[in-house]
Coordinates of C-alpha atoms in Angstrom, one line a residue:
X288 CA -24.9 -20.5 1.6
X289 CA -28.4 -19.6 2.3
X290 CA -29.0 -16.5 0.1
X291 CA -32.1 -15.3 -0.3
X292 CA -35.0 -16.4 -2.8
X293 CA -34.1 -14.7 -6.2
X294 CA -30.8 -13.9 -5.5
X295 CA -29.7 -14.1 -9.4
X296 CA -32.0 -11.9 -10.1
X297 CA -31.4 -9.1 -7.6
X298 CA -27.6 -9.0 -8.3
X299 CA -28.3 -8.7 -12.1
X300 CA -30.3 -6.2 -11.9
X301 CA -28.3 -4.3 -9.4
X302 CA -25.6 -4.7 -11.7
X303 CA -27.5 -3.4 -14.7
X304 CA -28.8 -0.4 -12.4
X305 CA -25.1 0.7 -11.2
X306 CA -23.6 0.3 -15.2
X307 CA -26.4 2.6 -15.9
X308 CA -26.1 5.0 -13.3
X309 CA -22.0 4.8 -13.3
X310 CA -20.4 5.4 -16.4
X311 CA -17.2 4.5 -14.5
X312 CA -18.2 1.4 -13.8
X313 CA -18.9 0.3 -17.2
X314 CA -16.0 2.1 -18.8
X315 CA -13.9 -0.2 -16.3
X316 CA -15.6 -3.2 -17.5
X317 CA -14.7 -2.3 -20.8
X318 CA -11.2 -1.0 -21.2
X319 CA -8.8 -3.0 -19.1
X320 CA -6.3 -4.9 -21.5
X321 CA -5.2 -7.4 -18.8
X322 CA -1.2 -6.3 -19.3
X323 CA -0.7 -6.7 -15.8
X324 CA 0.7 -3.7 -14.5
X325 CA -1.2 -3.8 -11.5
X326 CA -0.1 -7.2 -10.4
X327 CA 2.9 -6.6 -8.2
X328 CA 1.4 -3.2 -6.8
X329 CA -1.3 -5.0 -4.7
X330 CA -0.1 -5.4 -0.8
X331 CA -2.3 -8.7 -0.3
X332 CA -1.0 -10.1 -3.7
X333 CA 2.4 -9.4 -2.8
X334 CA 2.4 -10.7 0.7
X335 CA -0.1 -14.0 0.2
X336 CA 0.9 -14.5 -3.5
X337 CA -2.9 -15.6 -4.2
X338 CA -3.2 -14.7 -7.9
X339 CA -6.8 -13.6 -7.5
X340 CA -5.7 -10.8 -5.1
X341 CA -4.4 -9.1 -8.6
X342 CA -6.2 -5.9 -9.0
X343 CA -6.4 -7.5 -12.3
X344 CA -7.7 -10.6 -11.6
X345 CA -10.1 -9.5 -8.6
X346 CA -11.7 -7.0 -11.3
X347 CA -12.2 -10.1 -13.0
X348 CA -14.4 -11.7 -10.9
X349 CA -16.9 -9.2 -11.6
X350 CA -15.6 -8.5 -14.9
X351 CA -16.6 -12.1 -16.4
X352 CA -20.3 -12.0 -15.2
X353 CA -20.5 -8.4 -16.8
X354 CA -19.2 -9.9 -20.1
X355 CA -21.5 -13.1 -20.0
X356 CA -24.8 -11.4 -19.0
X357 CA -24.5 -7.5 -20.7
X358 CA -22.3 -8.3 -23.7
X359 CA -23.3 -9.5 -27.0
X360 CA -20.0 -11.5 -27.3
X361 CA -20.3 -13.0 -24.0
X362 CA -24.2 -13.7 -24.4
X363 CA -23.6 -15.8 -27.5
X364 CA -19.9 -17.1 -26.9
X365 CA -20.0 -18.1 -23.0
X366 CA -16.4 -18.8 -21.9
X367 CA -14.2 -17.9 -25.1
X368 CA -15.3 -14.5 -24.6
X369 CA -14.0 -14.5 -21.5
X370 CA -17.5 -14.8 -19.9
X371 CA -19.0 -16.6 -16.8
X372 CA -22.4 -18.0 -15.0
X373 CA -23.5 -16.2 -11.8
X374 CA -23.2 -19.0 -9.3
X375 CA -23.3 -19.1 -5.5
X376 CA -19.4 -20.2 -5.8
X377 CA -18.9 -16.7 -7.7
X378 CA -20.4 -14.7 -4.6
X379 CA -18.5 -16.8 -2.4
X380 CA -15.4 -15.5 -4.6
X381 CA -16.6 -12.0 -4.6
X382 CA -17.1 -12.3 -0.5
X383 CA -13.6 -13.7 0.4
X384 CA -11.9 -11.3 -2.5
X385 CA -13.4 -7.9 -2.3
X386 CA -13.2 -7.5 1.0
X387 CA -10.1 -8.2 1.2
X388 CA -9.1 -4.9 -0.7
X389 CA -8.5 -1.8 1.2
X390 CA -9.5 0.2 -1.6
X391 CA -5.9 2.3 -1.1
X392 CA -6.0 2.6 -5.2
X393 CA -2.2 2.1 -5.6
X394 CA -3.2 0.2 -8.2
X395 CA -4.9 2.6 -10.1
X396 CA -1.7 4.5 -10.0
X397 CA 0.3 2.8 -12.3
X398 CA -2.6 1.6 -14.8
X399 CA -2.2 2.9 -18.0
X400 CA -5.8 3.4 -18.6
X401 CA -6.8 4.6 -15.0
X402 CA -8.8 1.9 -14.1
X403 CA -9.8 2.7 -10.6
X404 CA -9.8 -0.6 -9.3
X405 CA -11.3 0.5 -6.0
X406 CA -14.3 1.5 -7.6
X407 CA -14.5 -2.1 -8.8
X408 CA -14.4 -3.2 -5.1
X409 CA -16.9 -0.9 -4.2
X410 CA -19.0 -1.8 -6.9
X411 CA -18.8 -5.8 -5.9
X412 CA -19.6 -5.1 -2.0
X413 CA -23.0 -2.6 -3.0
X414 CA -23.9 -6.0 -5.0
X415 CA -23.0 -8.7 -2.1
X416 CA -25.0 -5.8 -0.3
X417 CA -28.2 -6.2 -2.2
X418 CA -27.8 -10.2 -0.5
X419 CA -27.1 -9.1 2.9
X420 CA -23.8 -10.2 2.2
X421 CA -21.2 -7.5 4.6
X422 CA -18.5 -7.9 7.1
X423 CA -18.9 -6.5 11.0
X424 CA -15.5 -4.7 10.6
X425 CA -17.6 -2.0 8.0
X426 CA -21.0 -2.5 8.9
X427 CA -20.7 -2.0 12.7
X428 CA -18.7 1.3 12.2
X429 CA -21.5 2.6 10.1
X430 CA -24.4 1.5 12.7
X431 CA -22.2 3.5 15.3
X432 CA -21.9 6.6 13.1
X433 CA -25.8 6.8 12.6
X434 CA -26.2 6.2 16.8
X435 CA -23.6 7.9 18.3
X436 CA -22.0 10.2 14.9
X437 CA -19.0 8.8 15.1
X438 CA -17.7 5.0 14.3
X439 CA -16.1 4.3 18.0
X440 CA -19.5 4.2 19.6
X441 CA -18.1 7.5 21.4
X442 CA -21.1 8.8 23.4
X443 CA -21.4 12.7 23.4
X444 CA -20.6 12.7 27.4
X445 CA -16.7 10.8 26.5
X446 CA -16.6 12.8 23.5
X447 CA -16.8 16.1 26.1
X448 CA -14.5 14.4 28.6
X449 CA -11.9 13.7 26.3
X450 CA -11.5 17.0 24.4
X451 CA -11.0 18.7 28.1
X452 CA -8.6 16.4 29.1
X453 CA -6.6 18.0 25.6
X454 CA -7.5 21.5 27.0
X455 CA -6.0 20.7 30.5
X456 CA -2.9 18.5 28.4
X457 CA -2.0 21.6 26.5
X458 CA -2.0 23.7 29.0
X459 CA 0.2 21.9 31.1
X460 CA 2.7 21.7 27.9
X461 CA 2.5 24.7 26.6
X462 CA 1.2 27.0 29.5
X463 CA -1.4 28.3 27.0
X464 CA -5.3 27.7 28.0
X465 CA -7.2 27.4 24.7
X466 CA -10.9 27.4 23.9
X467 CA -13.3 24.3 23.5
X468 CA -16.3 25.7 21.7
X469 CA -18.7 22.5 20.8
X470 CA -21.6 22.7 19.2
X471 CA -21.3 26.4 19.3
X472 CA -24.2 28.2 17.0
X473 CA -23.0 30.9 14.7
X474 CA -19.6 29.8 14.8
X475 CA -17.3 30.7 11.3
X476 CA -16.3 27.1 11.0
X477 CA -17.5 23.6 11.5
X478 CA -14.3 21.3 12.7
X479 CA -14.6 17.5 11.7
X480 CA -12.1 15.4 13.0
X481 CA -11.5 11.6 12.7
X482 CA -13.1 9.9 15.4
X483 CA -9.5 8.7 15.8
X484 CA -7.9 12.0 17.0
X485 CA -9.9 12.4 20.3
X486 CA -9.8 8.9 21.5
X487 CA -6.0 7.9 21.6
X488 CA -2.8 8.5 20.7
X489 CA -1.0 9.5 18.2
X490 CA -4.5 11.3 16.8
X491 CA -4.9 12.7 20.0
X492 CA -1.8 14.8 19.3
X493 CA -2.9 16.1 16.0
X494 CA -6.1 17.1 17.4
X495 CA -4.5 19.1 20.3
X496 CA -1.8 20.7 18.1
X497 CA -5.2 21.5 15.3
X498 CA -6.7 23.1 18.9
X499 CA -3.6 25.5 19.3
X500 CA -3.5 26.5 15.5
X501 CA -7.1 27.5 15.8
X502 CA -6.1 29.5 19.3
X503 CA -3.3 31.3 17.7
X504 CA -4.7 32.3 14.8
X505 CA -8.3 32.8 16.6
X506 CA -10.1 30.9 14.1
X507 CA -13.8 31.3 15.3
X508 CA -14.4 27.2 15.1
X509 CA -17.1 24.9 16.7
X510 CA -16.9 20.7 17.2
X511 CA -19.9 19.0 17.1
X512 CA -21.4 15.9 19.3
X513 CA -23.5 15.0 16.7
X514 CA -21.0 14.8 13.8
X515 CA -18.4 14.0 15.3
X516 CA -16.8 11.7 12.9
X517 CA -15.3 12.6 9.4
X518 CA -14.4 9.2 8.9
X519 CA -16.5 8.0 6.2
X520 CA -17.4 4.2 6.4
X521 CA -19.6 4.5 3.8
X522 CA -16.9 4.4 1.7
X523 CA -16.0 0.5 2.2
X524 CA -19.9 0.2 2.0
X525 CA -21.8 1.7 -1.1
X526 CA -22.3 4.9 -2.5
X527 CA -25.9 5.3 -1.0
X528 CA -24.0 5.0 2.9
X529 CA -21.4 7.0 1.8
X530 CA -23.9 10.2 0.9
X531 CA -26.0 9.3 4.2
X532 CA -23.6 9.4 6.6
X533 CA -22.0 12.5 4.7
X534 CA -25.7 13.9 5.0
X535 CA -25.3 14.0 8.7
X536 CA -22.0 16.6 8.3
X537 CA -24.2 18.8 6.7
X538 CA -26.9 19.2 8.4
X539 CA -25.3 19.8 11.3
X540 CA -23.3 22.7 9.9
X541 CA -26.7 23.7 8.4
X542 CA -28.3 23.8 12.0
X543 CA -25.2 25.2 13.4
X544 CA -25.0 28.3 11.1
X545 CA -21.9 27.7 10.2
X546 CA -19.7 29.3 6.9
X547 CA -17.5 26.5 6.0
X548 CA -17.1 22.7 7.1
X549 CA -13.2 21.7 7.7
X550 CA -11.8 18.0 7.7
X551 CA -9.2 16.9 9.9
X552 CA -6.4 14.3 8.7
X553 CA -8.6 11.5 7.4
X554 CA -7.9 9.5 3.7
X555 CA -11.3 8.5 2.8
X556 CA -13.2 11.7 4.8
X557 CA -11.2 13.8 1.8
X558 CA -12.4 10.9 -0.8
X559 CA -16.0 11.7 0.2
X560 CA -16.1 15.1 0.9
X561 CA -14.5 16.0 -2.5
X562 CA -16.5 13.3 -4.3
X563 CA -19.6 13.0 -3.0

């Protein structure tokens, strides 16, 4: 691989800079006992059988360059303290591993000590990061979220389109004629929806049933064009992607006027917005 000049270097010290900014991060390197209860709970483990696709063992990866380069043991004992050199072969591992982790933290559920295993994998991507080291299927969404707000490359025209097809949908269903207030000023309530729930189906039927709720109990609500996504790719990125594309939310409801912000159905939009 050609990575760039001082590559060692920059993943060390992005390594030392997350330990010291996470305490997460290093309590993780730290505590895990290697017991194994995470083994069997991994999807991609279970359905390849690779034993590096082990929450256990893909924490590893990471977990033996931590030990050989910021632990005392590791510094003077190498490999019988369970420690590693950083090689390009070990960010080749990290590359095909990591991203193979959906971060769904099942895992994390039945360790003993909590180890949040997806934190790991975020940890390893903001690292492969610092080399320009990414995959299209997480970067691309996140380009599309900073053009168009939302990660479908929906363009605020279809956004428009597609939300009055709902209105004419429910109507024709239900016989009732709601509302479509977008990017309303003063409204009570900014609504932020996966990206997901006005393109097809079965979002689209989540969206359009949210819709009625909001007409029946006349919830003074506004959508926005310019976030239109609460969808957070940031979150299969790094933490500094995660709070910039979060950034947009909120300055939109700040321009807006709005009172409160409120998520539609999304995993990793309720990660962010509760975490971050």
């Amino acid at each position: 691989w050609k990575l760039p000049e001082g590559w060692k270097k920059t993943v060390l010290d992005g390594m030392a800079d997350r330990l010291s900014k996470y305490r997460s991060f290093k309590l993780f390197m730290d505590i895990c006992v290697r017991c194994g209860a995470c083994a069997d709970k991994c999807h991609f483990f279970i359905g390849g059988g690779d034993p590096k696709n082990m929450p256990v063992l893909r924490a590893e990866l990471l977990r033996s360059i931590y030990r050989k380069e910021f632990t005392t043991m590791g510094k003077v004992l190498g490999k019988i303290a369970g420690g590693r050199e950083l090689t390009v072969d070990v960010i080749k591992e990290w590359f095909y591993y990591f991203f193979q982790c959906t971060e769904c933290r099942r895992c994390s559920v039945f360790c003993p000590y909590g180890i949040d295993t997806a934190e790991v994998t975020m940890m390893g991507r903001e690292l492969l990061g610092l080399l320009g080291i990414y995959i299209n299927w997480v970067i691309e969404p996140v380009a599309n979220c900073f053009r168009f707000g939302n990660h479908l490359a929906i363009q605020p025209h279809g956004m428009m389109d597609t939300l009055e097809f709902m209105v004419d949908d429910i109507e024709e269903a239900t016989g009732i004629r709601v509302d479509l207030p977008v990017n309303k000023k003063g409204a009570e309530i900014l609504f932020v929806t996966p990206s997901g729930d006005f393109v097809a189906a079965p979002g689209i039927y989540t969206c359009m049933a949210q819709m009625l709720m909001f007409h029946e109990l006349g919830i003074d609500y506004t959508f926005s064009t310019y976030a239109s996504d609460g969808g957070n790719f940031g979150l299969f990125t790094s933490h500094e992607m995660i709070k910039r594309l979060n950034a947009k939310i909120y300055a939109e409801a700040k321009r807006l006027g709005v009172k409160w912000i409120l998520g539609g159905e999304c995993g990793h939009m309720w990660r962010v917005m509760h975490q971050y």
